[in-house]
Amino acid sequence: MPDFRPQSNPKLSRRRAIGGAVAGTLGAAAAASLPRAQAAPARAQQSAPSGTYRIDLHAHFLPPDYRAALLEHGHLTIGGYPTPDWSPEQALAFMDYYGIQAQALSVSDPGVSFLSGKEAADMARYCNTYAAQLFRTHPTRFGAFAVLPMPDLVASIAEATYALDELHLDGVILLSAYNGVYLGDPRFEPLMVALNQRNAYVFVHPAAIPVNAEPKLPLPDFLAEFTFDTTRAATMMMVTGMTQRYPNIRFQLAHAGGTLPFLSHRVSVASQTVLGDLWPQDLPKPSILDTKRQIGNFYYDTALSGSVAAMAATLAVTERNHIVFGSDWPFSALTLPRSGSHDPAPGLSDIFDADQRMEVERHNPLRQLPRLAEAVNA
């Protein structure tokens, strides 16, 4: 089968080996301590649909100048994962092999925030223009979410306006935090106004924690910390009322919402505890039912989360029509099935039948991206 793994980097081999060993140890320990019958309802694996039908809403791209800039500024890894090669040809080969009809491409962490001022704005424009040209060349294979020169709000609003109104990109990607300031913070309000006016689809992707705040653990960020950062962002967006004030924005949370589904009850009861007495006067005090509604309104992708444990938790807080397919390629290259299977997420068949997988992997994503849906179904 084709090898979609990134090229090796000798300087990173030891780190990758340590990360892989730790991940393997954790997985083995979990399997030993949690019998399958206790972890999830017993169910025979269902058959997946056949053909090239999937629509991938969590797929990354690294245009040549962007990747070169990352490496030049010392970003040899992203979230602890070796910065991969990427090309349209590699992406098409990956999609063809794994039955993916189209990908909505996005720039992963750190976005363009490793640059500043005009450099950041120019790099965002370069990435967004590159993406627009790509889906015009391959209209049925690619869509894109615009990267913004955050945390510069004036430049970000200008770029969002251009990318959505002129380039007709399918949405926007925002990181969970910028310089340690999480989505939901009032300083991001002007951008949310602009996105709400455009009924924007916003993909929320985790960001690396600033070095001075990062726990000293021998684990790559993508393994666990990324999931926690998505949870922090989603929680902040709810408790500050952002998700209530801007109902026209549809937010997709990466990796099945991080840990949000598991923590949904704890988050929802916050206002009923002593925190409720300290709630700011100028913010709406959420009720348990309203917080549950807000959690259910998020969209959750399956990237690195195609398992009964992750999907059962997600289905406990939202309807199936709020789950969308994501591959996380090329950052997921090392985790893809290596047995010759053309199914990028066989674990989804442990909880979804063929019709349900078709809903999650095709119909739900296309409902959210009308431009891409029109191109794909033309």
Coordinates of N, CA, C and O in Angstrom, one line a residue, residues 107-114 147-153 156 173-185 187-188 191-192 202-213 221 225-237 242 251-254:
V107 N -4.8 25.1 7.8 CA -3.5 25.2 8.3 C -3.6 24.8 9.8 O -4.4 25.3 10.5
S108 N -2.7 23.9 10.3 CA -2.7 23.5 11.7 C -2.0 24.5 12.6 O -1.6 25.5 12.1
D109 N -1.9 24.1 13.8 CA -1.1 24.9 14.8 C 0.3 25.0 14.2 O 0.8 24.0 13.7
P110 N 1.0 26.2 14.3 CA 0.6 27.4 15.0 C -0.1 28.4 14.1 O 0.0 29.6 14.4
G111 N -0.8 28.0 13.0 CA -1.4 29.0 12.1 C -0.3 29.8 11.5 O 0.8 29.3 11.1
V112 N -0.5 31.1 11.5 CA 0.6 32.1 11.1 C 1.0 32.9 12.3 O 1.7 33.9 12.1
S113 N 0.7 32.5 13.5 CA 1.0 33.3 14.7 C 2.4 33.3 15.1 O 2.8 34.0 16.0
F114 N 3.2 32.5 14.4 CA 4.7 32.5 14.7 C 5.3 33.7 14.0 O 6.5 34.0 14.2
V147 N -7.1 30.6 7.1 CA -6.3 30.9 8.3 C -6.2 32.5 8.4 O -6.2 33.2 7.4
L148 N -6.2 33.0 9.6 CA -6.2 34.4 9.9 C -5.0 34.8 10.6 O -4.4 34.0 11.4
P149 N -4.5 36.1 10.5 CA -3.3 36.5 11.1 C -3.6 36.9 12.6 O -3.3 38.0 13.0
M150 N -4.1 36.0 13.3 CA -4.4 36.2 14.7 C -3.1 36.3 15.5 O -2.1 35.7 15.1
P151 N -3.1 37.1 16.6 CA -4.2 37.7 17.3 C -4.5 39.2 16.9 O -5.1 39.9 17.6
D152 N -3.9 39.6 15.7 CA -4.2 40.9 15.2 C -5.6 40.9 14.7 O -5.9 40.4 13.6
L153 N -6.5 41.5 15.4 CA -8.0 41.5 15.1 C -8.3 42.3 13.8 O -9.1 41.8 13.0
S156 N -7.2 40.3 11.0 CA -7.9 39.1 10.9 C -9.3 39.3 10.3 O -9.8 38.5 9.5
I173 N -10.6 28.7 10.1 CA -10.0 27.9 11.2 C -9.5 28.9 12.2 O -8.8 29.9 11.9
L174 N -9.8 28.6 13.5 CA -9.3 29.4 14.6 C -8.6 28.4 15.6 O -9.1 27.3 15.8
L175 N -7.5 28.8 16.2 CA -6.9 28.0 17.2 C -7.6 28.2 18.5 O -8.3 29.2 18.7
S176 N -7.4 27.3 19.4 CA -8.1 27.3 20.7 C -7.7 28.5 21.5 O -8.4 29.1 22.3
A177 N -6.4 29.0 21.3 CA -5.9 30.1 22.1 C -4.8 30.8 21.3 O -4.1 30.1 20.4
Y178 N -4.6 32.0 21.5 CA -3.5 32.8 20.9 C -2.7 33.5 22.1 O -3.3 34.3 22.8
N179 N -1.4 33.2 22.2 CA -0.6 33.7 23.2 C -1.2 33.5 24.6 O -1.2 34.3 25.5
G180 N -1.8 32.3 24.8 CA -2.4 31.9 26.0 C -3.8 32.5 26.3 O -4.4 32.3 27.4
V181 N -4.4 33.3 25.4 CA -5.7 33.9 25.5 C -6.7 33.0 24.7 O -6.6 32.9 23.5
Y182 N -7.7 32.5 25.4 CA -8.6 31.5 24.8 C -9.8 32.1 24.1 O -10.2 33.2 24.5
L183 N -10.3 31.4 23.1 CA -11.5 31.9 22.4 C -12.6 32.0 23.5 O -12.6 31.2 24.5
G184 N -13.4 33.0 23.4 CA -14.4 33.3 24.4 C -14.0 34.6 25.2 O -14.8 35.2 25.8
D185 N -12.7 34.9 25.1 CA -12.2 36.2 25.7 C -12.9 37.4 25.0 O -13.0 37.4 23.7
R187 N -11.9 40.1 24.1 CA -11.1 40.9 23.1 C -11.3 40.3 21.6 O -10.9 41.0 20.7
F188 N -11.8 39.1 21.5 CA -12.1 38.5 20.2 C -13.5 38.8 19.7 O -13.9 38.4 18.6
L191 N -14.2 40.1 15.9 CA -14.1 39.0 14.9 C -15.3 38.2 14.9 O -15.8 37.8 13.8
M192 N -15.8 37.9 16.1 CA -17.0 37.0 16.1 C -18.2 37.7 15.5 O -19.1 37.1 14.9
V202 N -16.8 27.6 11.5 CA -15.5 27.8 12.2 C -15.0 26.5 12.8 O -15.6 25.9 13.6
F203 N -13.8 26.1 12.3 CA -13.2 24.9 12.8 C -12.2 25.4 13.9 O -11.3 26.1 13.7
V204 N -12.5 24.9 15.1 CA -11.6 25.2 16.3 C -10.6 24.1 16.5 O -10.9 22.9 16.8
H205 N -9.3 24.4 16.3 CA -8.2 23.5 16.4 C -7.4 23.8 17.6 O -7.1 25.0 17.9
P206 N -6.9 22.8 18.3 CA -6.1 23.1 19.5 C -4.7 23.7 19.1 O -4.2 23.5 18.1
A207 N -4.2 24.5 20.1 CA -2.9 25.1 20.0 C -2.0 24.6 21.1 O -2.4 24.1 22.1
A208 N -0.7 24.6 20.8 CA 0.3 24.2 21.8 C 0.2 25.2 22.9 O 0.1 26.4 22.7
I209 N 0.4 24.7 24.1 CA 0.4 25.6 25.3 C 1.7 26.3 25.3 O 2.8 25.8 25.0
P210 N 1.7 27.6 25.7 CA 3.0 28.4 25.8 C 4.0 27.6 26.7 O 3.6 27.0 27.7
V211 N 5.3 27.7 26.3 CA 6.3 26.9 27.0 C 6.3 27.2 28.5 O 6.5 26.3 29.3
N212 N 6.1 28.5 28.9 CA 6.2 28.8 30.3 C 5.0 28.3 31.1 O 5.0 28.3 32.4
A213 N 4.0 27.7 30.4 CA 2.8 27.2 31.1 C 2.6 25.7 30.9 O 1.7 25.1 31.4
D221 N 2.5 17.0 22.6 CA 1.3 17.7 22.9 C 0.1 17.1 22.2 O -1.0 17.1 22.7
E225 N -2.4 16.9 25.5 CA -2.6 18.3 25.7 C -3.5 19.0 24.7 O -4.3 19.9 25.1
F226 N -3.4 18.6 23.5 CA -4.3 19.2 22.4 C -5.8 19.0 22.8 O -6.6 19.9 22.6
T227 N -6.1 17.8 23.3 CA -7.5 17.6 23.7 C -8.0 18.5 24.8 O -9.1 19.0 24.8
F228 N -7.1 18.7 25.8 CA -7.4 19.6 26.9 C -7.6 21.0 26.4 O -8.5 21.8 27.0
D229 N -6.8 21.5 25.5 CA -6.9 22.8 25.0 C -8.2 23.1 24.3 O -8.7 24.2 24.4
T230 N -8.6 22.2 23.5 CA -9.9 22.3 22.8 C -11.0 22.4 23.9 O -11.9 23.3 23.7
T231 N -10.9 21.7 24.9 CA -11.9 21.7 26.0 C -11.9 23.1 26.7 O -13.0 23.6 27.0
R232 N -10.7 23.6 27.0 CA -10.7 24.9 27.6 C -11.3 26.0 26.7 O -12.1 26.8 27.2
A233 N -11.0 25.9 25.4 CA -11.6 26.9 24.5 C -13.1 26.8 24.5 O -13.8 27.8 24.6
A234 N -13.6 25.6 24.3 CA -15.1 25.4 24.2 C -15.8 25.9 25.5 O -16.9 26.5 25.5
T235 N -15.2 25.5 26.6 CA -15.8 25.9 27.9 C -15.8 27.5 28.1 O -16.8 28.0 28.5
M236 N -14.7 28.1 27.7 CA -14.6 29.6 27.8 C -15.7 30.2 26.9 O -16.3 31.2 27.2
M237 N -15.9 29.6 25.7 CA -16.8 30.2 24.7 C -18.2 30.1 25.3 O -19.1 31.0 25.0
M242 N -20.3 33.6 24.5 CA -20.0 33.8 23.1 C -20.8 32.9 22.2 O -21.3 33.4 21.2
F251 N -19.6 26.0 15.1 CA -18.3 25.7 15.6 C -18.0 24.2 15.5 O -18.8 23.4 16.1
Q252 N -17.0 23.8 14.9 CA -16.5 22.4 14.8 C -15.4 22.3 15.8 O -14.4 23.0 15.7
L253 N -15.5 21.3 16.7 CA -14.4 21.1 17.7 C -13.6 19.9 17.2 O -14.1 18.8 16.9
A254 N -12.3 20.0 17.2 CA -11.4 19.0 16.7 C -11.4 17.8 17.7 O -11.7 17.9 18.8

